[in-house]
PDB file of C-alpha atoms in Angstrom:
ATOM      1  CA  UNK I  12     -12.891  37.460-236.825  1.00 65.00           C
ATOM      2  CA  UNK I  13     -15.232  40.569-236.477  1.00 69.00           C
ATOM      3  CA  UNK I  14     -17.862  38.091-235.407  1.00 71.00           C
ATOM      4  CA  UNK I  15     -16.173  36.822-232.876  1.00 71.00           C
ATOM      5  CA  UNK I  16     -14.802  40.225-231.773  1.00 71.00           C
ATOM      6  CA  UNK I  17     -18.906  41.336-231.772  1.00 73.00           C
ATOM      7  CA  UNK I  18     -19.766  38.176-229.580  1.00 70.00           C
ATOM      8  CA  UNK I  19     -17.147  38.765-226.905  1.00 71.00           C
ATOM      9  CA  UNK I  20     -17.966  42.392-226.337  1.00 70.00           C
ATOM     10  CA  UNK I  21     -21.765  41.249-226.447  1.00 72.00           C
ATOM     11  CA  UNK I  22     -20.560  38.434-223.759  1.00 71.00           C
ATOM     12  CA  UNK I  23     -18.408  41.261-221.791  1.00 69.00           C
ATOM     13  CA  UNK I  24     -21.956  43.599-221.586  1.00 70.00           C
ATOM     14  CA  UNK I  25     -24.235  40.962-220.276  1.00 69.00           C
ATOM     15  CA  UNK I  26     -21.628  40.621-217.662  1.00 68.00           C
ATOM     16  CA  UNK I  27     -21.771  43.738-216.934  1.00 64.00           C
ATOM     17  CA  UNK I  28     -25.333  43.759-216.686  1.00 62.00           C
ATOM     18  CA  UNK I  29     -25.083  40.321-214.536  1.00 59.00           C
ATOM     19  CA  UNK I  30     -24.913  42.867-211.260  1.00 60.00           C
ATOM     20  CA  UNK I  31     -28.867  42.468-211.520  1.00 60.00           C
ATOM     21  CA  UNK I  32     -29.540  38.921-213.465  1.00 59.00           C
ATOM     22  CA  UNK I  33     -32.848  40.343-214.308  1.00 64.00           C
ATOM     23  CA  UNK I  34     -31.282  42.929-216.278  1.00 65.00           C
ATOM     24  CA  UNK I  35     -28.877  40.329-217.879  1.00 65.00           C
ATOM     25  CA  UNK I  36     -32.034  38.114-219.068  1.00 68.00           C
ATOM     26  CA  UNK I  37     -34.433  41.035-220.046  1.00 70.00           C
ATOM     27  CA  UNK I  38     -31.305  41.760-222.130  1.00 69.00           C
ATOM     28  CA  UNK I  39     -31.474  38.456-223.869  1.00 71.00           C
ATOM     29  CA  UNK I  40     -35.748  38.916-224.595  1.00 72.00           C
ATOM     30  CA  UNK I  41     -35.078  42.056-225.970  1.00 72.00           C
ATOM     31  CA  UNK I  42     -32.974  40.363-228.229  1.00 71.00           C
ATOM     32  CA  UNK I  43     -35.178  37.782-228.839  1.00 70.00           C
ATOM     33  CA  UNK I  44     -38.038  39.738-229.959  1.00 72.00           C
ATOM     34  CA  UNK I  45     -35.641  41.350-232.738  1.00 69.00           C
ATOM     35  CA  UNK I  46     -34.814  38.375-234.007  1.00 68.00           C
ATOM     36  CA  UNK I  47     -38.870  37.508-234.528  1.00 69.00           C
ATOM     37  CA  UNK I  48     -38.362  39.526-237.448  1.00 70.00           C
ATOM     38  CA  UNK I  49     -35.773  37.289-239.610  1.00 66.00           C
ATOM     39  CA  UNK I  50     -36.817  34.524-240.921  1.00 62.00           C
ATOM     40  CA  UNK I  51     -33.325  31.886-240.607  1.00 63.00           C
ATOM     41  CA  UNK I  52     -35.040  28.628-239.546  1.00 65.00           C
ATOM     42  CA  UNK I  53     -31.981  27.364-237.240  1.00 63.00           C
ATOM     43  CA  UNK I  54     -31.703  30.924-235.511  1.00 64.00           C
ATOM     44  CA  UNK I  55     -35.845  30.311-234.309  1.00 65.00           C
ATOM     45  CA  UNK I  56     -34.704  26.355-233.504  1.00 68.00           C
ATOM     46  CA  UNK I  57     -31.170  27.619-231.306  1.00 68.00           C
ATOM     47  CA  UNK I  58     -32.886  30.893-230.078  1.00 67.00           C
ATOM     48  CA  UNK I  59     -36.840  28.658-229.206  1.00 69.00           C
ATOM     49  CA  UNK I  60     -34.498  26.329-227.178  1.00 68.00           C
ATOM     50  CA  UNK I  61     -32.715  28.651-225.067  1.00 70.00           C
ATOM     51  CA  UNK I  62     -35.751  30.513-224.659  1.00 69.00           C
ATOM     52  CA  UNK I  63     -37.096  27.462-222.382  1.00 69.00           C
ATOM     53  CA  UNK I  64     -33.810  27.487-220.562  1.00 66.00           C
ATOM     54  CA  UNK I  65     -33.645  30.922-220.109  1.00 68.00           C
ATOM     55  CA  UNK I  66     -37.073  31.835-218.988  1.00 69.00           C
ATOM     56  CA  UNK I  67     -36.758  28.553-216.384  1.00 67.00           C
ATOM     57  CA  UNK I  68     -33.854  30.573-214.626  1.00 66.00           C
ATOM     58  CA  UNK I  69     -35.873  33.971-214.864  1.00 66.00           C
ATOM     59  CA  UNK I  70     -38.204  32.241-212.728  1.00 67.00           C
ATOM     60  CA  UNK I  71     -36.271  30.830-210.238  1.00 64.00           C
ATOM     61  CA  UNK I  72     -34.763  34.103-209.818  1.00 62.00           C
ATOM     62  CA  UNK I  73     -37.617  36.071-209.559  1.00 62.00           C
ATOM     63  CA  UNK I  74     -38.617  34.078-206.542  1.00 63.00           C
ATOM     64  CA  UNK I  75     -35.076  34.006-205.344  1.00 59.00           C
ATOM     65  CA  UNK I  76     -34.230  30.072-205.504  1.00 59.00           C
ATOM     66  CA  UNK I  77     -31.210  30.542-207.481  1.00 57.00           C
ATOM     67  CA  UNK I  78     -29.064  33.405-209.696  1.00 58.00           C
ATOM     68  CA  UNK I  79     -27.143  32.763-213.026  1.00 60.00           C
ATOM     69  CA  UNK I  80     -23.290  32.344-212.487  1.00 64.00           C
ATOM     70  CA  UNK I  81     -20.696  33.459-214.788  1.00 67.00           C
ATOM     71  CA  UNK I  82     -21.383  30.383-217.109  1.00 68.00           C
ATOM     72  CA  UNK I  83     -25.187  30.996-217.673  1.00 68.00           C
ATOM     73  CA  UNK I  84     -24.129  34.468-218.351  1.00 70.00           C
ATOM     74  CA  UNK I  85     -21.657  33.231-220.903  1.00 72.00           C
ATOM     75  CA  UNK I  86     -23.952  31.150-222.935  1.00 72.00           C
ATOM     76  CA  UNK I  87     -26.990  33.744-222.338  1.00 72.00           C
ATOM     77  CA  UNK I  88     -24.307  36.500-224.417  1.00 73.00           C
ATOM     78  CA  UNK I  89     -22.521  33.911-226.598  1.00 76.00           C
ATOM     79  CA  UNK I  90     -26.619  33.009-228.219  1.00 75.00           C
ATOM     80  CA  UNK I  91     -27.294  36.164-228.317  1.00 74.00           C
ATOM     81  CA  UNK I  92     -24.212  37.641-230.185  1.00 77.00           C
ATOM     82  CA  UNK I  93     -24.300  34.925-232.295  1.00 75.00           C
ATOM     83  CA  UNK I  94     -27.914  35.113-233.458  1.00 74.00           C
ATOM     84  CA  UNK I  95     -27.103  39.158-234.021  1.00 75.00           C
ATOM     85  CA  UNK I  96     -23.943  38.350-235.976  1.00 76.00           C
ATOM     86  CA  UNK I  97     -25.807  35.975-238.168  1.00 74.00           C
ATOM     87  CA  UNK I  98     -28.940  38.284-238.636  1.00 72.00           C
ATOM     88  CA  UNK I  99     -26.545  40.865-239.535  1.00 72.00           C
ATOM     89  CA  UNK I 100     -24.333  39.072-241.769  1.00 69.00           C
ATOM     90  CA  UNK I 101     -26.082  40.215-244.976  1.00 72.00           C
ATOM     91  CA  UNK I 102     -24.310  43.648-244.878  1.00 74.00           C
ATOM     92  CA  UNK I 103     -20.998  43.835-243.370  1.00 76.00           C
ATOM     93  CA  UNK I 104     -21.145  47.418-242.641  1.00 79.00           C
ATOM     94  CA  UNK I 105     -23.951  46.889-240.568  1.00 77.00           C
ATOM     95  CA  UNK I 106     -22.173  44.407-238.594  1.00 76.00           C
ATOM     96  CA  UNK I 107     -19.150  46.539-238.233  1.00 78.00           C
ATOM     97  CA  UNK I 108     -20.774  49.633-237.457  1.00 79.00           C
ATOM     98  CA  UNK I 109     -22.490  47.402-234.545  1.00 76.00           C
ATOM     99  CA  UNK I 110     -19.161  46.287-233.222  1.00 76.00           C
ATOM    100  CA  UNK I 111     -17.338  49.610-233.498  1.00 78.00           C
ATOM    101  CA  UNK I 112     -20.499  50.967-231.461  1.00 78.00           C
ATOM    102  CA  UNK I 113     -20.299  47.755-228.558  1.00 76.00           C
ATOM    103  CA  UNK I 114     -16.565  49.062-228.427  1.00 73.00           C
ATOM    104  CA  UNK I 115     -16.963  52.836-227.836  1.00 74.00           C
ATOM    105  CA  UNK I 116     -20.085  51.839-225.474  1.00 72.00           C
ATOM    106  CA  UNK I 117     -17.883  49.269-223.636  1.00 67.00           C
ATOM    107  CA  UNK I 118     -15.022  51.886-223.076  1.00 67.00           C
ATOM    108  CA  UNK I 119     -17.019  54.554-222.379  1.00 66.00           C
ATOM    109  CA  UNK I 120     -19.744  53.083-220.184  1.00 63.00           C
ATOM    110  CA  UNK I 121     -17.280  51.280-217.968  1.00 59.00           C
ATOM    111  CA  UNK I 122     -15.288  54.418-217.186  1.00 54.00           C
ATOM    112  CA  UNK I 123     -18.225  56.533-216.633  1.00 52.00           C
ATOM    113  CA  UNK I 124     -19.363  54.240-214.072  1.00 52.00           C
ATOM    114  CA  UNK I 125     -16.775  53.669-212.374  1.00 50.00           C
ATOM    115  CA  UNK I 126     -16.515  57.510-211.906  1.00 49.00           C
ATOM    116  CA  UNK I 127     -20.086  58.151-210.542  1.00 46.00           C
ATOM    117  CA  UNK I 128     -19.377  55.453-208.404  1.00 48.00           C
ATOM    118  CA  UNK I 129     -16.157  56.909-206.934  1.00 50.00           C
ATOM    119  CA  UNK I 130     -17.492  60.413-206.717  1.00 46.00           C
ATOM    120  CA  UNK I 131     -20.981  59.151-204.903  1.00 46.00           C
ATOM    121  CA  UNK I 132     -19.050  56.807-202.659  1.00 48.00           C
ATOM    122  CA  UNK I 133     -16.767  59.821-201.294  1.00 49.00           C
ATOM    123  CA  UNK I 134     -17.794  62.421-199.603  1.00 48.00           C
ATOM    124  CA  UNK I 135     -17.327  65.008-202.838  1.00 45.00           C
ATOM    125  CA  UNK I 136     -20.980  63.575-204.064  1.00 45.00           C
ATOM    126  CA  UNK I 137     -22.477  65.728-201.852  1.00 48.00           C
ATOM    127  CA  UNK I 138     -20.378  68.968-203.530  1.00 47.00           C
ATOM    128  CA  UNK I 139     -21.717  70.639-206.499  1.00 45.00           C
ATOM    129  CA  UNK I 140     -18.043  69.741-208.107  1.00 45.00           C
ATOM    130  CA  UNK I 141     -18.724  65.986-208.474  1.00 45.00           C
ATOM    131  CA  UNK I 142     -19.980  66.625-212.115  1.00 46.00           C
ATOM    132  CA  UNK I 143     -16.479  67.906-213.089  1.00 46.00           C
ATOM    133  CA  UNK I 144     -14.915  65.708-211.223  1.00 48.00           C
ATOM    134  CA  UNK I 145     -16.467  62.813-213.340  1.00 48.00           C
ATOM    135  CA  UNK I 146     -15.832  64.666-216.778  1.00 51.00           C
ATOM    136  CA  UNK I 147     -12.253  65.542-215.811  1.00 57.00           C
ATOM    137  CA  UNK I 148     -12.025  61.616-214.357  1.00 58.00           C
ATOM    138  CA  UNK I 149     -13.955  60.654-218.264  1.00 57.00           C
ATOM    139  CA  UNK I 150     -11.436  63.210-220.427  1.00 59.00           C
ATOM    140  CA  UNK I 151      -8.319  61.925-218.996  1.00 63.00           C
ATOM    141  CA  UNK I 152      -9.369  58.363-219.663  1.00 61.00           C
ATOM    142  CA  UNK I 153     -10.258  59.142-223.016  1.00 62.00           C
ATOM    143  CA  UNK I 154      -6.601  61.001-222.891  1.00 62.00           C
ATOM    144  CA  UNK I 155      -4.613  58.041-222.198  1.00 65.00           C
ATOM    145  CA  UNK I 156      -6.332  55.888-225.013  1.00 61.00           C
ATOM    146  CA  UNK I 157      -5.854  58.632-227.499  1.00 60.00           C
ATOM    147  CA  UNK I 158      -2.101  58.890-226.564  1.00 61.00           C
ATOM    148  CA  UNK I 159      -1.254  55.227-226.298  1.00 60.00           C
ATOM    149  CA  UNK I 160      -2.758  55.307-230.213  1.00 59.00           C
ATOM    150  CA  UNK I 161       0.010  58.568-230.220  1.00 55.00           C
ATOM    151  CA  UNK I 162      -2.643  60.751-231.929  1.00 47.00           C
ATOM    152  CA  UNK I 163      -2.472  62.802-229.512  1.00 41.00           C
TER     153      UNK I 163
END
């Protein structure tokens, strides 16, 4: 269950970083140069394979023939979370310390950037405000989550 929890917020953050493909697939290469340092044969026979697939889109995209959809995005995270979860399955605290960290960075991230996007996109961005504006924008986010827990 906590794998699969880890390879849908994984999933959800290449997504996210889908707005740029590049970013998306420099994502995955990072990745795959971590995972040079384990030594699970079928991880370097799964990971080798989509490495061909992979780096044929990066180069169709970096001379603008084509972009990865939703569903090469899907796989691209889906590998990848699944070649961390199975690196990291020899200590389950690492693995759940990685997950509890994809979850704080998902919430957090998301909201901040949604904020700086608001406040540059209105005419505020241009007061010396906007910086509280985002932190009051960020605090009452993290508000609402820590009331609908009722720890408030």
């Amino acid at each position: 269950m906590l794998k699969g929890i880890f390879i849908s917020l994984l999933v959800h953050r290449f997504q996210i970083a889908n707005s740029k493909p590049k970013r998306a697939i420099n994502l995955y290469y990072l990745i795959w140069i971590l995972t040079l340092f384990f030594r699970l044969r079928w991880i370097y026979e799964v990971y080798f394979i989509s490495f061909i697939v992979i780096s044929t889109y990066y180069l169709f995209e970096a001379f603008g023939y084509t972009a990865l959809g939703k569903g090469g995005i899907n796989v691209i995270g889906f590998i990848s979370g699944l070649v961390v979860c199975e690196v990291s399955a020899f200590n389950i605290l690492f693995l759940v310390s990685l997950t509890l960290m994809l979850i704080i960075y998902n919430i957090f991230f998301d909201n901040l950037k949604l904020g700086f996007n608001k406040v540059i996109n209105s005419n505020l961005g241009k007061n010396i405000n906007h910086k509280v504006i985002v932190n009051n924008r960020i605090f009452n986010f993290i508000k609402s989550i820590i009331l609908e827990l009722k720890l408030w």
